[in-house]
Each structure stands twice: as C-alpha cells, then as structure tokens.
Amino acid sequence: MKKLSLLIAGLVMSVSVFAQKNYLKEPAAAKNKRMQWWTDDTFGMFIHWGLYAVPAGEYNGKSGGAEWIMETHNIPTAEYEKYAAQFDPEKFDAKKWVAIAKSAGAKYIVITSKHHDGFSLWDSKVTKYDIMDATPFKRDILKELSEACKAAGIKFGLYHSIMDWHQPNANPKQKPDVKPDFNKYRDEYLKPQLAELIKKYDPTILWFDGEWIGEWTEEQGKDLYNYLRNLKPSLIINNRIGKARGGMEGMNKYQDAAGDFGTPEQEILKTNSQDYWESCMTINNNWGFAKYDHNWKSAQVLIDNLVDVAAKGGNYLLNVGPTAEGEIPAPSVERLGEMGKWLDVNKQAIYATKGLETYKQGDNIRFTKSNDGKTTYAIFNKADNNELVLTAVQPKDGSKVYMLGVNKPLEWTKSNGSVVVKLPAELPCKYAWTLKMQSSSDAK
Ligand code: FHN
C-alpha cells in the first residue's frame, strides 16, 4: 500500500510541476493589478542599438535604412556580419544611459535584445552571433544595462524581433536551396533565447516586433505568450507577440488577442481609449542611429505628445538610437533633459493618472485625473491675456485652483458657463502648464 501511495504522490507532483497555467484566461482584475505599475509609469525610453549603428544608415555611398540597412541595401549576410568585427562601443556606459533616462523622467527602458538582423546584444548560449563571440567588445551589454536599471530604480524591458534575417530557418533568402523549417527556428532558437533573456536579465516587459511575417500566426503568439508568462507570471507583453494589431495604428483588430497592450507606432490614438496602449516614437526620423538624420523633434512637440498620450490614457515610449561608439546623440539627450525638467514641475498630472472621458478642450488643453479620482489636472500649452478659459471641465464652486510649481491659489471667476482663471505673472516652467483642481465630476 505504501509503495502505491508514493507512486501516486510522485505522479501528482510531476503533473503539477509541469502543469502550465493558461494566462490567456487571466481575469481582468488580475491583469489590471499586474499592469498597474506600467500604466502609472506612463513614460519609457526605447533604445534601438546593434550592428546597424556601424554603417549608421549609409552603405556604399547610399543613405537609407538605419536598423533596416541590411534589407534596404540587400546586404549579403556574410557582408553584414563583418560589422560585428567593427562593433566596439568603447564609450558605452550603462549607468550614463540610465541617468539620461532618469533625467528625462522616463520610468522604464526597453532596449533591442535582437532586432530583425538577428544579432544578439547579450551573451547568448544559443548562438555565436552575439556581442561576446562576434565582436571585439566582449561585454554583456544587457547584463550591464539591466544591473544599472535595477540600481537606479528604472524598470528594464526588452524588445525582441520574431523576424530574423540571419537564421536560415527564419529567412528563406538565407539558403535558397534549403527549405526553411520555421518551427525549428521557433522551438530551438526563438524560445530558448527568450528563456535565457528572462533567466539572465529578469525583464519586466517583453516588446515583440517583426510579427508580420507569413510564418507567424496568432496561435503561435498565444502559445508563446503562455510559455513566457509561465516562465515569469508578472511579465508585461505587447500585442505584437500575436497578429492582432492593425498596422501602425497598433490596436487589436479582434478580441482575446495575445498580448497586454496596443502599440501605435509614430502616431498617437486619435481619441482616448480604456484599453492599455503605448505610442512608440522616434525623436528624429530613425529608430537606429542614422548619421544624416538631424530632423530632431522639438522639446515642445515631445512634451505635447506626452501630455496628449497621458490624457488619452496611454503610455509614451520615446526612442534613442545610440552611435556605434556607444553614445546617445547629444540632440536626443538635450530634448530628454527638457522633458525631465518639465516633469519635475508637472509630474503629478502625468504619472499615476487616468484619462477622462472629456480628455481635451480644443487643441491646447488636455485633462487628466488622479487615480483616486479626487483631483483633476488641466494641462495647457497656450493661453491668451494671461488667463485660461475653461468650459469643458471646471472647478467645483468655491474650490481652490492651483498651478503646479506655484504655491499660492489662483484667482478664478465663473460667468456664462465659462470659468476664467487668472494666471500668475511668472510661470514656473516652459512649454506647458498644469492647473490642479477639484472638478465637479471628481470623487468625493
Ligand atoms: O521594423 C521595425 C522598426 O525597425 C522599428 O523597430 C519599429 C519600432 O517599433 N518597429 C518596426 C516597424 O514597425
């Protein structure tokens, strides 16, 4: 009898050890709890860095491509691999990069672990086409960056491309006479690399891309989502793990899709959304470093974008493309610093807030609300005659109205359905300003 009970116990144990939880059926309350830090943080720094920084958008005298340069200029794999021998970013300083993100007010970082070119920016046991074996640099960039993030209290996330131009089983162009076995790539390369990334660097976010290839399906995305959540249940994963996004608008075309948030790219949703979503954008026109691209967005545009995204209930993932020497371009650093100075004054209107149904008034006023619903913020980037007229959202009768960064309450009057707030003679910051109030719709 004793032997039989031991056998049954062992069987139950083995089943339970290997029983995979189905995270696709995660209750909304559990998802909201898991996503809370992400939605409160609102603002992240994207980093596109890899071998493509060596050519920096130029090949054989022709410009174009940046991180797509291998495809844009049809560079043969053996030719492109030569960039690895030149990739020796002596000025790379993870602590400095994290300090730049922190000075911008970014709360999380997402860096390309592997972009479409298939090069691994970490010490991978799955391939020799990585930073440790293929370059003279021989330092584990993701290890250094994940540790610097942890030390600075910045969450660490990883971008990972499903499309892989370097892997023969993922790229039919690699060996025309060999029929690629995509399942083999998925099961013996893609999944093992993701497992080692989770084990070695403990990312909080996995940001997939390159899902548009014909070999990838929503079903594979769902399987991968469950596989990864079972490896790390608290992981937050974007919707590009599956096939649901509708192009650059980025939101799911159907229900029950794999992934936790929508991914508008180079654009902001036209209106507010109760779904989880994050707009990713470049600071100039390219994700990877391009030596000729000096088309930097102004700090005003970047702050207006951040405010618009927050008012519509989203996150903003703003990209930098470091050089082959390991430096974030100075114009990016300068603009990120301006965003950080602005957030120092106005952060309580951006972090840990939620969008309102009435999220805007005209083109120059956006509204956000504190998570507890007790405080409303009106963020504006233009005012005439040193006063702001509020019609869409107004302070409760008799309540005080403050400007963030100014101690004394502001004078305001109400007539004919409009509230007129007298602005202080000296404004606390540049670019945009925030009124803090208890609006009539606020929770008691
Ligand atoms: O092809 C990529 C591109 O290189 C870049 O990584 C962006 C950023 O999300 N995503 C894809 C284009 O949609």
Short mmCIF file of C-alpha atoms and ligand atoms in Angstrom, two decimals, residues 46 48 52 65 67-68 112 115-116 159 161 163 165 207-212 240 245 247-248 263-266 280-282 287-288 317 319, ligand 1:
data_model
loop_
_atom_site.label_atom_id
_atom_site.label_comp_id
_atom_site.label_asym_id
_atom_site.label_seq_id
_atom_site.Cartn_x
_atom_site.Cartn_y
_atom_site.Cartn_z
CA PHE A 46 13.14 52.99 -26.18
CA HIS A 48 17.46 50.74 -30.80
CA TYR A 52 23.41 48.66 -37.74
CA GLY A 65 17.76 52.03 -43.75
CA GLU A 67 18.29 49.50 -38.43
CA TRP A 68 16.85 48.16 -41.71
CA THR A 112 16.56 45.84 -28.58
CA HIS A 115 16.42 43.30 -33.97
CA HIS A 116 15.48 41.89 -37.38
CA TYR A 159 12.46 44.42 -27.49
CA SER A 161 12.15 40.58 -33.12
CA MET A 163 11.53 38.06 -37.76
CA TRP A 165 17.12 37.71 -41.25
CA TRP A 207 8.23 44.10 -26.54
CA PHE A 208 7.83 41.93 -29.65
CA ASP A 209 8.13 43.11 -33.23
CA GLY A 210 8.54 41.58 -36.69
CA GLU A 211 5.39 39.56 -36.18
CA TRP A 212 4.07 40.44 -39.64
CA ARG A 240 2.95 42.27 -31.43
CA ARG A 245 -2.51 44.86 -34.43
CA GLY A 247 -0.71 48.18 -38.84
CA MET A 248 0.89 51.32 -37.39
CA THR A 263 1.27 49.56 -29.93
CA PRO A 264 0.57 52.64 -32.09
CA GLU A 265 3.83 53.50 -33.85
CA GLN A 266 4.92 57.02 -34.82
CA CYS A 280 6.25 54.44 -29.62
CA MET A 281 8.05 57.24 -31.46
CA THR A 282 11.45 58.33 -32.67
CA TRP A 287 14.97 54.17 -34.81
CA GLY A 288 18.58 53.13 -35.29
CA LEU A 317 7.80 55.09 -25.42
CA ASN A 319 13.30 56.19 -28.78
O1 FHN B 1 10.70 47.25 -38.41
C1 FHN B 1 10.62 47.78 -37.11
C2 FHN B 1 11.43 49.03 -36.98
O2 FHN B 1 12.77 48.78 -37.32
C3 FHN B 1 11.34 49.51 -35.52
O3 FHN B 1 11.90 48.53 -34.65
C4 FHN B 1 9.89 49.79 -35.18
C5 FHN B 1 9.78 50.25 -33.74
O4 FHN B 1 8.76 49.64 -33.12
N1 FHN B 1 9.10 48.59 -35.39
C6 FHN B 1 9.16 48.02 -36.73
C7 FHN B 1 8.44 48.87 -37.74
O5 FHN B 1 7.07 48.85 -37.44
#
